[in-house]
PDB file of C-alpha atoms and ligand atoms in Angstrom:
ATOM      1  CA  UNK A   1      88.658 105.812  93.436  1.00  0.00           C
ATOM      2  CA  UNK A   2      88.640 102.698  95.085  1.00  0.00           C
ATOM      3  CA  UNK A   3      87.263 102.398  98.760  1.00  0.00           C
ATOM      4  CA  UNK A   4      87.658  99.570 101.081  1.00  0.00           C
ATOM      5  CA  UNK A   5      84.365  99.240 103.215  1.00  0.00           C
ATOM      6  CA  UNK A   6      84.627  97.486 106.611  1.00  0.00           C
ATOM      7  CA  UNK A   7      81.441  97.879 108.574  1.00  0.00           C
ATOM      8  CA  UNK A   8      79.945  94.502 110.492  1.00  0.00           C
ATOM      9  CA  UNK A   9      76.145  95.917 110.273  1.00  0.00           C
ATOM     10  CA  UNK A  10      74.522  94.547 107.296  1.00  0.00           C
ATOM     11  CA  UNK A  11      72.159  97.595 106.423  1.00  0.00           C
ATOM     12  CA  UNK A  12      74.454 100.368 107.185  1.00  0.00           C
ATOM     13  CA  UNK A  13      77.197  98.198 105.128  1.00  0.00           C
ATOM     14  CA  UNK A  14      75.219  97.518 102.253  1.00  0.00           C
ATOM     15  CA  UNK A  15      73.598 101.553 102.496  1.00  0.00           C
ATOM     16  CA  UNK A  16      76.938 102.588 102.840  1.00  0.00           C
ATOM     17  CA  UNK A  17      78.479 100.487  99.715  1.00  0.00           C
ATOM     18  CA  UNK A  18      75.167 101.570  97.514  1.00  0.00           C
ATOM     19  CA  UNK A  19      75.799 105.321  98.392  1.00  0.00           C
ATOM     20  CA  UNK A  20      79.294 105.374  97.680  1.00  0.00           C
ATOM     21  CA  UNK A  21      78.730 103.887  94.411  1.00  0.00           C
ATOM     22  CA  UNK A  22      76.653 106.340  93.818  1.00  0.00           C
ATOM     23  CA  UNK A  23      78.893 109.361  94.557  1.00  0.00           C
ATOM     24  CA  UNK A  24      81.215 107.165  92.291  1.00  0.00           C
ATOM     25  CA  UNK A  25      83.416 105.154  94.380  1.00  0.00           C
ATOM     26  CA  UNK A  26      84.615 101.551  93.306  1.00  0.00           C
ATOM     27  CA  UNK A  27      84.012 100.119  96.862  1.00  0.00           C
ATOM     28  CA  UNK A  28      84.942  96.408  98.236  1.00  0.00           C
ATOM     29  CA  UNK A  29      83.008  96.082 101.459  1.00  0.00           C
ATOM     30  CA  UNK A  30      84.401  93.579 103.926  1.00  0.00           C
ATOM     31  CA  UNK A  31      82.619  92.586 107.607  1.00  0.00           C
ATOM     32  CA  UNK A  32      85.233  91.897 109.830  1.00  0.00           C
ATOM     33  CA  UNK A  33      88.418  92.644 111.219  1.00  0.00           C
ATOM     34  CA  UNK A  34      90.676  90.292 110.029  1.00  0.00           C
ATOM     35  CA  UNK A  35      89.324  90.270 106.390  1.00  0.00           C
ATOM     36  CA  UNK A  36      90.012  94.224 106.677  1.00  0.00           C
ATOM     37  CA  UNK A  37      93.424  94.369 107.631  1.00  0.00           C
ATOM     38  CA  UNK A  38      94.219  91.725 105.039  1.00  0.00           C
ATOM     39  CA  UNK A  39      92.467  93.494 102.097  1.00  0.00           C
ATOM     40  CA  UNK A  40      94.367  96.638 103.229  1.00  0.00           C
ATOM     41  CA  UNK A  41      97.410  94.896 102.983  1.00  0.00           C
ATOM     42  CA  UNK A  42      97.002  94.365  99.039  1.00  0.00           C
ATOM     43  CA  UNK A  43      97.704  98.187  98.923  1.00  0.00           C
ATOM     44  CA  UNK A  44      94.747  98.051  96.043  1.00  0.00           C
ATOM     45  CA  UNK A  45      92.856 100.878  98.078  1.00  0.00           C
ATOM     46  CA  UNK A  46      92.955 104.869  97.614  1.00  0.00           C
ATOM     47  CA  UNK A  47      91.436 105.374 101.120  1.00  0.00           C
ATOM     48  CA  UNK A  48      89.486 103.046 104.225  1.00  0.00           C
ATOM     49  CA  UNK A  49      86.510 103.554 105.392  1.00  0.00           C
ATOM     50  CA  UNK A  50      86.741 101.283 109.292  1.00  0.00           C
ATOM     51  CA  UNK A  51      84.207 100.329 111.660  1.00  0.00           C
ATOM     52  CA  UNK A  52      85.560 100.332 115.191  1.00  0.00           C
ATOM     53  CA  UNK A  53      83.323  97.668 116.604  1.00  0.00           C
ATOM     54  CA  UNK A  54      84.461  94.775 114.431  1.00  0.00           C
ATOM     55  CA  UNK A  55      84.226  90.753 114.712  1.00  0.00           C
ATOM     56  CA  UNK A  56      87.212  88.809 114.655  1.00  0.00           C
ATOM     57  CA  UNK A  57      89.934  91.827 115.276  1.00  0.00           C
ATOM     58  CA  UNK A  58      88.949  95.339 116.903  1.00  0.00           C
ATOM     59  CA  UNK A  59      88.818  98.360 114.420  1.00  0.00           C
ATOM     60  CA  UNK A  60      91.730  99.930 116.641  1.00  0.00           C
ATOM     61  CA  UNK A  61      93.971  96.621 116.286  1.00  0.00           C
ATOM     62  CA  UNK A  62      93.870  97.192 112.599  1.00  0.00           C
ATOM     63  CA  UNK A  63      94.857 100.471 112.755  1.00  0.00           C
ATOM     64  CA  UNK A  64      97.388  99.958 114.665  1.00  0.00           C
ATOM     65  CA  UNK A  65      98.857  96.451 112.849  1.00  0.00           C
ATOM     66  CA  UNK A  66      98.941  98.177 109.569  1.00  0.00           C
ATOM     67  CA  UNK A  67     100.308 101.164 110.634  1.00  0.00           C
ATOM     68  CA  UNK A  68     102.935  99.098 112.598  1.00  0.00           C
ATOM     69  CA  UNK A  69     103.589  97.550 109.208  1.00  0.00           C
ATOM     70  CA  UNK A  70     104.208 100.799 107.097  1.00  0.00           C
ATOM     71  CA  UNK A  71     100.828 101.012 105.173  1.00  0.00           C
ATOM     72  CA  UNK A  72      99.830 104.730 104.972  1.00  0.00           C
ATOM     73  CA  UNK A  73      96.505 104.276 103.088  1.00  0.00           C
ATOM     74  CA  UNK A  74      94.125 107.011 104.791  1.00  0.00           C
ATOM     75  CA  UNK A  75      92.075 105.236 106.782  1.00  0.00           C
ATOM     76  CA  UNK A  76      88.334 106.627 107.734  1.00  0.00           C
ATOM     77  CA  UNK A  77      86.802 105.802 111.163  1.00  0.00           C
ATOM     78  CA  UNK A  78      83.367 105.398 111.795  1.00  0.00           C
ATOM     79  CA  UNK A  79      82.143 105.426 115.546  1.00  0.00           C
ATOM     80  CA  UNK A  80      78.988 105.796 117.374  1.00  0.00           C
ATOM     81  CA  UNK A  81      77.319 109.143 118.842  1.00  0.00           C
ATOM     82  CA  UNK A  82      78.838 108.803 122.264  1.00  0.00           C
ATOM     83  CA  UNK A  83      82.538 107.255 121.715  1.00  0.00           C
ATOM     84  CA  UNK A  84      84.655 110.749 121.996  1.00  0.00           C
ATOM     85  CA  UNK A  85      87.393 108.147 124.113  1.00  0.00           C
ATOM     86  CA  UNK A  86      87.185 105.899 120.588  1.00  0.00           C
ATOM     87  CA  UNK A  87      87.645 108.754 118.335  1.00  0.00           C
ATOM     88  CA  UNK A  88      90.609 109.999 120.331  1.00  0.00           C
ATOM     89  CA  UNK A  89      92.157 106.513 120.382  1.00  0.00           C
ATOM     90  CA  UNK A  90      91.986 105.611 117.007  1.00  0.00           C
ATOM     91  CA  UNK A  91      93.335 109.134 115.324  1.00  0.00           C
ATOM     92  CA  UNK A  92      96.262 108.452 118.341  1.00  0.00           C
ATOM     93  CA  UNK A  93      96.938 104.709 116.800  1.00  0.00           C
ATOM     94  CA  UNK A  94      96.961 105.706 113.311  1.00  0.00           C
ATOM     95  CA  UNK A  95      93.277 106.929 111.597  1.00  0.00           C
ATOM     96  CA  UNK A  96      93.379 110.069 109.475  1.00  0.00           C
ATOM     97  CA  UNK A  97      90.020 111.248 110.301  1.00  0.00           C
ATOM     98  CA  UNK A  98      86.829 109.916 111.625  1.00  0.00           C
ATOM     99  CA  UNK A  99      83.142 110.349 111.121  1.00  0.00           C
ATOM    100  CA  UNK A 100      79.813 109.609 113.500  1.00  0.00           C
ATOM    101  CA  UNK A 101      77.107 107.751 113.033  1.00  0.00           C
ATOM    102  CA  UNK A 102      74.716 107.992 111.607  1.00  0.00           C
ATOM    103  CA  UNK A 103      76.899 109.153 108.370  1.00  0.00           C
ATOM    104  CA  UNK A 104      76.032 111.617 106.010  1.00  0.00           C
ATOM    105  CA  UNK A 105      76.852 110.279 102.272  1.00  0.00           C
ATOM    106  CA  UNK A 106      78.211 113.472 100.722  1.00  0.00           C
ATOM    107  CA  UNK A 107      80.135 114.536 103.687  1.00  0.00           C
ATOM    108  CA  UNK A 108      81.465 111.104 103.826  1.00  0.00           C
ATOM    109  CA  UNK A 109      82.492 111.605 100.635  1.00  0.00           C
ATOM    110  CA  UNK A 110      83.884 115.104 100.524  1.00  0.00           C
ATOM    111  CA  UNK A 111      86.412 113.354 103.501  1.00  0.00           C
ATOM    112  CA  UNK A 112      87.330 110.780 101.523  1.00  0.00           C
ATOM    113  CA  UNK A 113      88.420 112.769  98.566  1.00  0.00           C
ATOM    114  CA  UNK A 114      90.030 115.588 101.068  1.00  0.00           C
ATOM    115  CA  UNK A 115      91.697 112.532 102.593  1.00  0.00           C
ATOM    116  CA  UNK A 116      93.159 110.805  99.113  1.00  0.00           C
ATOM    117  CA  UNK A 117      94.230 114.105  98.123  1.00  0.00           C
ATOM    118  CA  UNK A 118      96.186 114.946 101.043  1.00  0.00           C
ATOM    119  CA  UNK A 119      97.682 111.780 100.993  1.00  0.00           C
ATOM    120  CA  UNK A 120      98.981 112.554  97.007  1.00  0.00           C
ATOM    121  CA  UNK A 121     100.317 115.732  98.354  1.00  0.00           C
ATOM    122  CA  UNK A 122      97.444 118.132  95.821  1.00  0.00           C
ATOM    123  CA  UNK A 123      96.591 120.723  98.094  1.00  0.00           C
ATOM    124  CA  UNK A 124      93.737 121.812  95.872  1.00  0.00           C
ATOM    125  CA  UNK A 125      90.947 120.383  94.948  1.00  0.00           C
ATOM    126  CA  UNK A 126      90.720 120.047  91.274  1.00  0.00           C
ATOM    127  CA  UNK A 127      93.674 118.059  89.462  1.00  0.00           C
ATOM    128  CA  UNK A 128      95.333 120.428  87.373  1.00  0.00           C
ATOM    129  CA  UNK A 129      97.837 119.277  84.277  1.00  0.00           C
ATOM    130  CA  UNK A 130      98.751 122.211  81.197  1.00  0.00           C
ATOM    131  CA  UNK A 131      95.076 123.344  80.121  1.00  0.00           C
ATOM    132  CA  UNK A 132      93.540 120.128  81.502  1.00  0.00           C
ATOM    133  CA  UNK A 133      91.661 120.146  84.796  1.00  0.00           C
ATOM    134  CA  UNK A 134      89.717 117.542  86.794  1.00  0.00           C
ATOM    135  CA  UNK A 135      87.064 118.234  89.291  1.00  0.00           C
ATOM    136  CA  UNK A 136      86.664 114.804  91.650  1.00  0.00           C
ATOM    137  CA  UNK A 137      83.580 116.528  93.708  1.00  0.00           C
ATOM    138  CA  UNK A 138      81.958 117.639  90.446  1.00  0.00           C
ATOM    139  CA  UNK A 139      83.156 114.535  88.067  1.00  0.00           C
ATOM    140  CA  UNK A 140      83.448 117.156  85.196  1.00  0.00           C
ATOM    141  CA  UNK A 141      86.787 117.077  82.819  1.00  0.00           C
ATOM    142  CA  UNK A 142      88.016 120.740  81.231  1.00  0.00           C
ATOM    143  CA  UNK A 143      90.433 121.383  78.788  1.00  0.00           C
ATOM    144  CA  UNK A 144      91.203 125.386  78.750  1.00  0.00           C
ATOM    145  CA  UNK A 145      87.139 126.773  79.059  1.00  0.00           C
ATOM    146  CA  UNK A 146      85.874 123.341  76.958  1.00  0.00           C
ATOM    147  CA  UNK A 147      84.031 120.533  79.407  1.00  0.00           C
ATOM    148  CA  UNK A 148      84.935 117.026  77.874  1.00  0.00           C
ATOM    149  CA  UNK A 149      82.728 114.288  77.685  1.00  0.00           C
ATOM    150  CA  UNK A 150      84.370 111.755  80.015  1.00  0.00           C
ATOM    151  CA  UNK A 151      82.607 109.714  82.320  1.00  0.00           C
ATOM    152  CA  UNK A 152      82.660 106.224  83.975  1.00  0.00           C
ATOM    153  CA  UNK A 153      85.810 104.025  83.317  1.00  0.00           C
ATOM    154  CA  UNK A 154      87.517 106.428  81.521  1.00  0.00           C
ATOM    155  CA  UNK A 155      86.703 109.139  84.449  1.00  0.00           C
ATOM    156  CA  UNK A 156      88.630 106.571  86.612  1.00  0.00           C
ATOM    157  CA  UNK A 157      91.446 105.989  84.340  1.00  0.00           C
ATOM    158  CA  UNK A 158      92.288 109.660  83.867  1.00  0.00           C
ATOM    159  CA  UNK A 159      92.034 110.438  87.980  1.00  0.00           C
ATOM    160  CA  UNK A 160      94.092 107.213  88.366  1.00  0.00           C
ATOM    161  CA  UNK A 161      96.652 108.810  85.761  1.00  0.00           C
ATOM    162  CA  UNK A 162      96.204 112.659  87.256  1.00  0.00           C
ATOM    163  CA  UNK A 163      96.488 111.612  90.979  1.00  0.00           C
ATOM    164  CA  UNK A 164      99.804 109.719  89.991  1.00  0.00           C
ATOM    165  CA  UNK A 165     101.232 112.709  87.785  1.00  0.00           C
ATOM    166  CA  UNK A 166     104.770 111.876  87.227  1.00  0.00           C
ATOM    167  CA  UNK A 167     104.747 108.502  87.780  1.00  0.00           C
ATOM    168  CA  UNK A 168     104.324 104.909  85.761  1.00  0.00           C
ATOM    169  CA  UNK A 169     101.434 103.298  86.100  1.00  0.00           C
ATOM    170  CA  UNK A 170     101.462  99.821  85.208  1.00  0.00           C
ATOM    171  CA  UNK A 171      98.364  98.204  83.528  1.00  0.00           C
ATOM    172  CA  UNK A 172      97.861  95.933  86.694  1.00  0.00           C
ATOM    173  CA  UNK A 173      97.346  99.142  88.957  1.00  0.00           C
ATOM    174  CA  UNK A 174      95.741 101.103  86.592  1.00  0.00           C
ATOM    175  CA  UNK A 175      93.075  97.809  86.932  1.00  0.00           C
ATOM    176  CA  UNK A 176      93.261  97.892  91.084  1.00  0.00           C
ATOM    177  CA  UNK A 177      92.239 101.545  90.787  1.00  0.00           C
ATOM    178  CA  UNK A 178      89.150 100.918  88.103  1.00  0.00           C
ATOM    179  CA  UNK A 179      87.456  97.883  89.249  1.00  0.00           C
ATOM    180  CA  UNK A 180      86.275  96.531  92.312  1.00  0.00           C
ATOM    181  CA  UNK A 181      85.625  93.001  93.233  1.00  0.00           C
ATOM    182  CA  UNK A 182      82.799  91.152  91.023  1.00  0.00           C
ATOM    183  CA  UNK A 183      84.066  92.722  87.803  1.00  0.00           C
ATOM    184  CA  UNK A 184      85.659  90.405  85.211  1.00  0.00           C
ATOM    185  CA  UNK A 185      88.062  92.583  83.491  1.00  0.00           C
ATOM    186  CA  UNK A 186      89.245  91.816  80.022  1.00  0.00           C
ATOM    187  CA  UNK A 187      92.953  91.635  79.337  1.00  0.00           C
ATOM    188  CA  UNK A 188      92.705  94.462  77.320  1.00  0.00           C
ATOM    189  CA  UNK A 189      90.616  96.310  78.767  1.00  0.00           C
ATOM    190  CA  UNK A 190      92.929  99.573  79.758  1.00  0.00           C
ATOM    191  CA  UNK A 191      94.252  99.839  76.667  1.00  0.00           C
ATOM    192  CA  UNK A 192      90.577 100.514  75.078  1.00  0.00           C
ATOM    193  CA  UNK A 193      89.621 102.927  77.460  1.00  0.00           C
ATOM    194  CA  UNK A 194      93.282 105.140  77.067  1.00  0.00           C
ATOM    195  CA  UNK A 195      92.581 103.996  73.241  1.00  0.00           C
ATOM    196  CA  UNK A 196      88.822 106.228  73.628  1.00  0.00           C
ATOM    197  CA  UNK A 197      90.556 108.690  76.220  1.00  0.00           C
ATOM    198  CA  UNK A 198      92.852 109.943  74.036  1.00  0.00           C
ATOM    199  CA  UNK A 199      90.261 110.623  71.547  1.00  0.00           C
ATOM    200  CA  UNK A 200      89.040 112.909  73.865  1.00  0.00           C
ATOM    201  CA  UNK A 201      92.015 114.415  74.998  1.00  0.00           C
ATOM    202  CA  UNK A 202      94.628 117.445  73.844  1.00  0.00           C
ATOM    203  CA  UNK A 203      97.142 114.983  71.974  1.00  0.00           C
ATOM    204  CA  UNK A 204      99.978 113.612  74.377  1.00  0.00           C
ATOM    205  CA  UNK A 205      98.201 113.890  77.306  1.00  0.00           C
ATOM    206  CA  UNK A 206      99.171 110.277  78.082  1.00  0.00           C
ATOM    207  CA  UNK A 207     102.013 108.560  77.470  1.00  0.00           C
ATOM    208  CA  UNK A 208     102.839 104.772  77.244  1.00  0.00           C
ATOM    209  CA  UNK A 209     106.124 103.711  78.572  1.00  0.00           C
ATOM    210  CA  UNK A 210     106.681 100.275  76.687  1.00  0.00           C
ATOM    211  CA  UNK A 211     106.504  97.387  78.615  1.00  0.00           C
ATOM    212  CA  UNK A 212     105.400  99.323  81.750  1.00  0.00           C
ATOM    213  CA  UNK A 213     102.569 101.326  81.432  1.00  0.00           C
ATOM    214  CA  UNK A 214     100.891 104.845  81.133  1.00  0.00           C
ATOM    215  CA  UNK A 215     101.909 108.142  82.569  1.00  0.00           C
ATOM    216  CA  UNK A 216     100.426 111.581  82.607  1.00  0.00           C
ATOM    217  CA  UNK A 217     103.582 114.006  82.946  1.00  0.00           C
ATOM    218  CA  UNK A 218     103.390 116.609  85.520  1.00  0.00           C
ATOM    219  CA  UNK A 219     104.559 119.546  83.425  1.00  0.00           C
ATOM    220  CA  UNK A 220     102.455 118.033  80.166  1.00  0.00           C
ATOM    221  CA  UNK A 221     103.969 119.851  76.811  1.00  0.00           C
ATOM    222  CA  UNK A 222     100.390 120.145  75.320  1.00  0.00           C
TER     223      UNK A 222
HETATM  224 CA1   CA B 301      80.169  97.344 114.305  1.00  0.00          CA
END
């Protein structure tokens, strides 16, 4: 999943970034306000995680200039102990949900994934296609009562593909959702991780649509 970061405090930014890494985020951490609205614009993110306090435009002024423009991303706001006024603004212009500092990594993370999954319309928590199941709190893959061995990329790839059941996804977003920034990503680099995921997987799981991309069917005929 990944996360856009935008937090002007170098420690808590760079804390924040390392811990969400390690609860295995893709995360792009930016430090100011315009940078974040701009970098929300791409639509490359799953879910925000905002600063209020920001340099160059106000936490609230993004909200409300990307909301103003249609972008729906969930957006995450962090405030301080004492800012019940901020919180109350910034769900009214537009966040989803907001957390206090000082942030706890795990239930910063829980919210995130509660937050992405609302947005997809998935009610429950674990990603559910024919036998296959995926657990995003756990990072564990099942097939019927059989735990797969599928970690890293290939995790991503298969959440990507699962969170998006139904629908095309084109190598280029497929790419968005697996690497951050500072990766250099080989041309075909998708295609050898669905090559080694459907090793792994009951046969048909995914399907490529030629010329577009890969899609995991809702109703999968496993
Ligand atoms: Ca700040």
């Amino acid at each position: 999943m990944r996360v856009l970061l935008a937090e002007d405090d170098d420690l808590l930014g760079s804390g924040l970034r390392a811990g969400l890494r390690q609860q295995g985020f893709q995360v792009d951490w930016v430090r100011d306000g315009l940078a974040a609205s701009c970098e929300l614009r791409t639509g490359n993110y799953l879910v925000a995680v905002l600063d209020l306090g920001l340099p160059r435009q106000d936490g609230m002024d993004v909200i409300t200039q990307v909301r103003a423009q249609g972008l729906r991303t969930p957006i995450l706001v962090l405030t301080a102990r004492d800012a019940v006024p901020d919180r109350i603004a910034g769900l009214d212009a537009g966040a989803d949900d907001y957390l206090v500092k000082p942030v706890d990594l795990h239930e910063l993370s829980a919210r995130l994934r509660a937050l992405v999954r609302r947005a997809h319309g998935q009610p429950q928590l674990c990603l559910t296609v024919g036998p296959l199941s995926l657990d995003p709190a756990a990072h564990t893959v099942t097939a019927g009562d059989q735990t797969l061995d599928i970690m890293g990329r290939e995790y991503d790839l298969l959440h990507a593909l699962l969170l998006n059941a139904g629908r095309v996804l084109s190598r280029q977003q497929l790419e968005q959702h697996l690497y951050d920034w500072g990766h250099e990503v080989s041309s075909n680099a998708i295609e050898v991780h669905v090559h080694h995921l459907r090793r792994k997987l009951p046969p048909g799981t995914i399907e490529t649509v030629r010329g577009v991309g890969y899609i995991i069917h809702r109703q999968a005929a496993l």
